[in-house]
mmCIF file of C-alpha atoms in Angstrom:
data_model
loop_
_atom_site.group_PDB
_atom_site.id
_atom_site.type_symbol
_atom_site.label_atom_id
_atom_site.label_comp_id
_atom_site.label_asym_id
_atom_site.label_seq_id
_atom_site.Cartn_x
_atom_site.Cartn_y
_atom_site.Cartn_z
ATOM 1 C CA MET A 471 0.034 -0.127 0.053
ATOM 2 C CA SER A 472 2.963 2.338 0.475
ATOM 3 C CA ALA A 473 2.503 3.104 -3.547
ATOM 4 C CA ILE A 474 -0.987 4.356 -2.910
ATOM 5 C CA HIS A 475 -1.090 8.061 -2.281
ATOM 6 C CA ALA A 476 -4.091 10.728 -1.608
ATOM 7 C CA LYS A 477 -5.080 13.069 -4.566
ATOM 8 C CA ARG A 478 -5.994 16.676 -3.512
ATOM 9 C CA ASN A 479 -8.761 16.410 -5.575
ATOM 10 C CA SER A 480 -10.110 13.187 -4.152
ATOM 11 C CA ILE A 481 -12.743 13.298 -1.833
ATOM 12 C CA GLY A 482 -13.667 10.333 0.383
ATOM 13 C CA VAL A 483 -17.512 10.393 1.062
ATOM 14 C CA PHE A 484 -19.062 8.494 3.888
ATOM 15 C CA CYS A 485 -22.647 7.766 3.703
ATOM 16 C CA GLY A 486 -25.206 5.511 4.377
ATOM 17 C CA SER A 487 -25.848 1.908 2.380
ATOM 18 C CA ARG A 488 -29.556 2.906 2.730
ATOM 19 C CA ALA A 489 -31.525 5.807 1.528
ATOM 20 C CA GLY A 490 -33.237 6.830 4.542
ATOM 21 C CA THR A 491 -36.812 7.852 5.358
ATOM 22 C CA ARG A 492 -36.459 11.403 3.814
ATOM 23 C CA PRO A 493 -36.072 12.293 0.058
ATOM 24 C CA GLN A 494 -34.055 15.246 1.140
ATOM 25 C CA TYR A 495 -31.140 12.674 2.026
ATOM 26 C CA VAL A 496 -31.491 11.260 -1.708
ATOM 27 C CA LYS A 497 -31.364 14.543 -3.041
ATOM 28 C CA ALA A 498 -28.184 15.470 -1.256
ATOM 29 C CA ALA A 499 -26.567 12.343 -2.564
ATOM 30 C CA GLN A 500 -27.320 13.142 -5.977
ATOM 31 C CA ASP A 501 -26.344 16.982 -5.629
ATOM 32 C CA LEU A 502 -23.286 16.216 -3.968
ATOM 33 C CA GLY A 503 -22.055 13.651 -6.782
ATOM 34 C CA ALA A 504 -22.898 16.088 -9.698
ATOM 35 C CA THR A 505 -21.292 19.153 -7.965
ATOM 36 C CA MET A 506 -18.094 17.191 -7.238
ATOM 37 C CA ALA A 507 -17.814 16.488 -10.857
ATOM 38 C CA ARG A 508 -18.557 20.113 -12.105
ATOM 39 C CA ARG A 509 -16.058 21.178 -9.614
ATOM 40 C CA GLY A 510 -13.495 19.119 -11.045
ATOM 41 C CA ALA A 511 -13.428 16.873 -7.948
ATOM 42 C CA ASN A 512 -13.007 12.636 -8.179
ATOM 43 C CA LEU A 513 -14.686 10.325 -5.775
ATOM 44 C CA VAL A 514 -13.467 7.510 -3.078
ATOM 45 C CA TYR A 515 -16.900 5.954 -1.554
ATOM 46 C CA GLY A 516 -17.432 2.338 -0.333
ATOM 47 C CA ALA A 517 -18.273 0.843 -3.449
ATOM 48 C CA GLY A 518 -21.555 0.094 -2.556
ATOM 49 C CA GLY A 519 -24.450 0.157 -4.878
ATOM 50 C CA SER A 520 -27.050 0.439 -2.870
ATOM 51 C CA GLY A 521 -28.605 3.513 -0.648
ATOM 52 C CA ILE A 522 -27.324 7.031 -0.764
ATOM 53 C CA MET A 523 -23.814 5.512 -1.441
ATOM 54 C CA GLY A 524 -24.957 4.216 -4.693
ATOM 55 C CA MET A 525 -26.575 7.378 -5.591
ATOM 56 C CA VAL A 526 -23.628 9.790 -5.123
ATOM 57 C CA ALA A 527 -21.343 7.316 -7.100
ATOM 58 C CA SER A 528 -23.628 7.279 -10.119
ATOM 59 C CA ALA A 529 -24.248 10.697 -10.150
ATOM 60 C CA ALA A 530 -20.430 11.767 -9.708
ATOM 61 C CA ARG A 531 -19.831 9.123 -12.466
ATOM 62 C CA ASP A 532 -22.742 10.109 -14.660
ATOM 63 C CA ASN A 533 -21.282 14.149 -14.478
ATOM 64 C CA GLY A 534 -17.870 12.943 -15.444
ATOM 65 C CA ALA A 535 -15.706 12.191 -11.889
ATOM 66 C CA LEU A 536 -13.490 9.609 -11.907
ATOM 67 C CA VAL A 537 -14.872 7.213 -9.275
ATOM 68 C CA THR A 538 -12.955 4.940 -6.888
ATOM 69 C CA GLY A 539 -14.547 2.277 -4.622
ATOM 70 C CA VAL A 540 -13.167 0.454 -1.927
ATOM 71 C CA ILE A 541 -15.320 -2.607 -0.494
ATOM 72 C CA PRO A 542 -14.312 -5.686 1.771
ATOM 73 C CA HIS A 543 -15.044 -9.207 0.626
ATOM 74 C CA GLN A 544 -17.890 -9.721 3.178
ATOM 75 C CA LEU A 545 -19.812 -7.065 1.959
ATOM 76 C CA LEU A 546 -19.699 -7.799 -1.709
ATOM 77 C CA GLU A 547 -23.363 -8.992 -1.641
ATOM 78 C CA GLN A 548 -24.991 -7.106 1.154
ATOM 79 C CA GLU A 549 -24.016 -3.417 -0.324
ATOM 80 C CA ARG A 550 -24.725 -4.757 -4.021
ATOM 81 C CA ARG A 551 -21.290 -4.606 -5.284
ATOM 82 C CA ASP A 552 -23.369 -5.635 -8.722
ATOM 83 C CA LYS A 553 -24.695 -2.462 -8.760
ATOM 84 C CA ALA A 554 -21.652 -0.205 -7.683
ATOM 85 C CA VAL A 555 -19.943 2.213 -10.416
ATOM 86 C CA GLY A 556 -16.234 3.071 -11.025
ATOM 87 C CA GLN A 557 -13.035 1.376 -10.611
ATOM 88 C CA ILE A 558 -13.360 -1.263 -7.395
ATOM 89 C CA PHE A 559 -10.798 -2.273 -4.916
ATOM 90 C CA VAL A 560 -11.906 -5.346 -2.989
ATOM 91 C CA VAL A 561 -10.016 -5.730 0.444
ATOM 92 C CA ASN A 562 -10.234 -8.201 3.250
ATOM 93 C CA SER A 563 -11.642 -6.100 6.100
ATOM 94 C CA MET A 564 -13.110 -3.303 7.137
ATOM 95 C CA HIS A 565 -9.908 -1.652 8.535
ATOM 96 C CA ALA A 566 -8.225 -2.481 5.345
ATOM 97 C CA ARG A 567 -11.338 -0.446 3.593
ATOM 98 C CA LYS A 568 -11.068 2.751 5.773
ATOM 99 C CA LEU A 569 -7.154 2.736 5.296
ATOM 100 C CA LEU A 570 -7.191 2.535 1.802
ATOM 101 C CA MET A 571 -9.774 5.085 1.463
ATOM 102 C CA TYR A 572 -8.030 7.304 3.413
ATOM 103 C CA GLN A 573 -4.754 6.596 1.449
ATOM 104 C CA LEU A 574 -6.618 7.839 -1.809
ATOM 105 C CA SER A 575 -8.696 10.791 -0.281
ATOM 106 C CA GLY A 576 -7.421 14.273 0.046
ATOM 107 C CA ALA A 577 -10.383 15.235 2.111
ATOM 108 C CA PHE A 578 -13.675 13.781 3.349
ATOM 109 C CA VAL A 579 -17.448 14.619 3.348
ATOM 110 C CA ILE A 580 -19.881 12.888 5.006
ATOM 111 C CA LEU A 581 -23.511 12.686 4.524
ATOM 112 C CA PRO A 582 -26.465 10.822 6.686
ATOM 113 C CA GLY A 583 -25.972 7.272 7.219
ATOM 114 C CA GLY A 584 -25.810 4.482 10.173
ATOM 115 C CA PHE A 585 -23.216 2.867 12.405
ATOM 116 C CA GLY A 586 -20.542 2.164 9.672
ATOM 117 C CA THR A 587 -20.846 5.943 8.338
ATOM 118 C CA PHE A 588 -20.405 7.132 12.204
ATOM 119 C CA ASP A 589 -17.207 4.687 12.888
ATOM 120 C CA GLU A 590 -15.739 6.012 9.337
ATOM 121 C CA LEU A 591 -15.973 9.334 10.438
ATOM 122 C CA MET A 592 -14.691 8.845 14.014
ATOM 123 C CA GLU A 593 -11.691 6.966 12.898
ATOM 124 C CA VAL A 594 -10.460 9.705 10.424
ATOM 125 C CA VAL A 595 -11.380 12.501 12.924
ATOM 126 C CA THR A 596 -9.194 10.562 15.521
ATOM 127 C CA TRP A 597 -6.440 9.951 13.245
ATOM 128 C CA ASN A 598 -6.595 13.624 12.349
ATOM 129 C CA GLN A 599 -6.688 14.439 16.090
ATOM 130 C CA LEU A 600 -3.474 12.141 16.826
ATOM 131 C CA GLY A 601 -1.504 13.892 13.498
ATOM 132 C CA PHE A 602 -1.719 10.880 11.121
ATOM 133 C CA HIS A 603 -3.164 13.482 8.808
ATOM 134 C CA SER A 604 -4.414 16.983 8.728
ATOM 135 C CA LYS A 605 -7.016 16.554 5.788
ATOM 136 C CA PRO A 606 -10.204 18.249 6.417
ATOM 137 C CA VAL A 607 -13.582 16.689 7.046
ATOM 138 C CA VAL A 608 -17.199 17.905 6.524
ATOM 139 C CA VAL A 609 -20.501 16.882 7.452
ATOM 140 C CA VAL A 610 -23.339 17.603 5.590
ATOM 141 C CA ASN A 611 -26.381 18.486 7.856
ATOM 142 C CA VAL A 612 -29.159 17.548 5.897
ATOM 143 C CA GLU A 613 -32.448 18.338 7.698
ATOM 144 C CA GLY A 614 -30.192 18.508 11.111
ATOM 145 C CA PHE A 615 -29.324 15.182 10.898
ATOM 146 C CA PHE A 616 -25.796 15.854 12.735
ATOM 147 C CA ASP A 617 -27.170 18.346 14.968
ATOM 148 C CA PRO A 618 -27.078 15.583 17.883
ATOM 149 C CA LEU A 619 -23.373 14.977 16.731
ATOM 150 C CA LEU A 620 -22.600 18.573 16.659
ATOM 151 C CA THR A 621 -23.824 19.091 19.909
ATOM 152 C CA MET A 622 -21.913 16.119 21.356
ATOM 153 C CA LEU A 623 -18.912 17.327 20.147
ATOM 154 C CA ASP A 624 -19.282 20.976 21.664
ATOM 155 C CA ARG A 625 -20.103 19.175 25.039
ATOM 156 C CA MET A 626 -16.854 17.045 24.737
ATOM 157 C CA ARG A 627 -14.547 20.161 24.362
ATOM 158 C CA ASP A 628 -16.872 22.086 27.128
ATOM 159 C CA GLU A 629 -16.265 19.127 29.374
ATOM 160 C CA GLY A 630 -12.398 19.300 28.741
ATOM 161 C CA PHE A 631 -12.367 16.093 26.740
ATOM 162 C CA ALA A 632 -11.129 17.588 23.519
ATOM 163 C CA ALA A 633 -9.288 21.051 22.888
ATOM 164 C CA ASP A 634 -10.760 23.573 20.590
ATOM 165 C CA ASN A 635 -8.434 22.930 17.583
ATOM 166 C CA HIS A 636 -9.691 19.180 18.047
ATOM 167 C CA ARG A 637 -13.334 20.135 18.031
ATOM 168 C CA ASP A 638 -12.695 22.282 14.844
ATOM 169 C CA ILE A 639 -11.885 19.345 12.806
ATOM 170 C CA VAL A 640 -15.614 18.145 12.176
ATOM 171 C CA GLN A 641 -16.689 21.107 10.064
ATOM 172 C CA ALA A 642 -20.467 21.098 9.101
ATOM 173 C CA ALA A 643 -21.841 22.631 6.200
ATOM 174 C CA SER A 644 -25.802 22.930 5.122
ATOM 175 C CA SER A 645 -25.608 21.716 1.665
ATOM 176 C CA PRO A 646 -23.424 19.684 -0.455
ATOM 177 C CA ALA A 647 -22.240 23.059 -2.375
ATOM 178 C CA ALA A 648 -21.159 24.623 1.067
ATOM 179 C CA ALA A 649 -19.239 21.653 1.979
ATOM 180 C CA LEU A 650 -17.295 21.708 -0.952
ATOM 181 C CA ASP A 651 -16.497 25.178 -0.457
ATOM 182 C CA ALA A 652 -15.328 24.507 2.858
ATOM 183 C CA LEU A 653 -12.690 22.059 1.641
ATOM 184 C CA ALA A 654 -11.095 25.089 -0.054
ATOM 185 C CA VAL A 655 -9.445 25.505 3.214
ATOM 186 C CA GLN A 656 -7.122 23.428 4.272
ATOM 187 C CA PRO A 657 -7.025 23.086 8.511
ATOM 188 C CA ALA A 658 -3.499 24.376 9.391
ATOM 189 C CA ASN A 659 -2.991 23.627 12.957
ATOM 190 C CA ARG A 660 -1.469 20.193 13.075
ATOM 191 C CA PRO A 661 1.622 19.410 11.070
ATOM 192 C CA ALA A 662 1.474 15.978 9.635
ATOM 193 C CA GLN A 663 3.657 15.096 7.000
ATOM 194 C CA VAL A 664 5.954 12.979 8.784
ATOM 195 C CA ALA A 665 3.038 11.141 10.555
ATOM 196 C CA GLU A 666 1.018 10.728 7.247
ATOM 197 C CA GLN A 667 3.990 8.924 5.592
ATOM 198 C CA ARG A 668 4.081 6.650 8.703
ATOM 199 C CA LEU A 669 0.522 5.772 8.346
ATOM 200 C CA ALA A 670 1.160 5.173 4.810
ATOM 201 C CA GLY A 671 4.092 3.334 4.865
#
């Protein structure tokens, strides 16, 4: 894996393998994929063809973005690999999936999702906090979906379990376009070049 490097215009997207109960989630996924493509960004995703995960990928591909997916063997059927689009890497575990998605991505956008989405978000945020990378992380707060999470992050800071600059790792945007706007600003509070090479090596 040491030969794999993140591309600055490649964005890792974490999101649900289900569509959710609101049409706004579907629209946000489609808007994100299409807007990424129009702005010249490429997509790295979980290689599932179901839910809003599949919708982001299809919209990105249909609008001209390069799409790369990463999926573990165990989820090939559950997440509808047969309907996934783009270049697909099949790996041996969820840990390998997250690591490869990290290595291929220069930034991360998170849409609504379930346990897996929050696991991926928290792991990439933790790596950021510990100095393994300084790649920006933005949640798209569709219909206030992430409000409880953002409140919890504020409480972690207020109760002394996270420093201000660590709380600021997770940015929030009201729309896919606003999330991509936010990614134009690279956080600069944690030098991470050496640590990033250590993680990838």
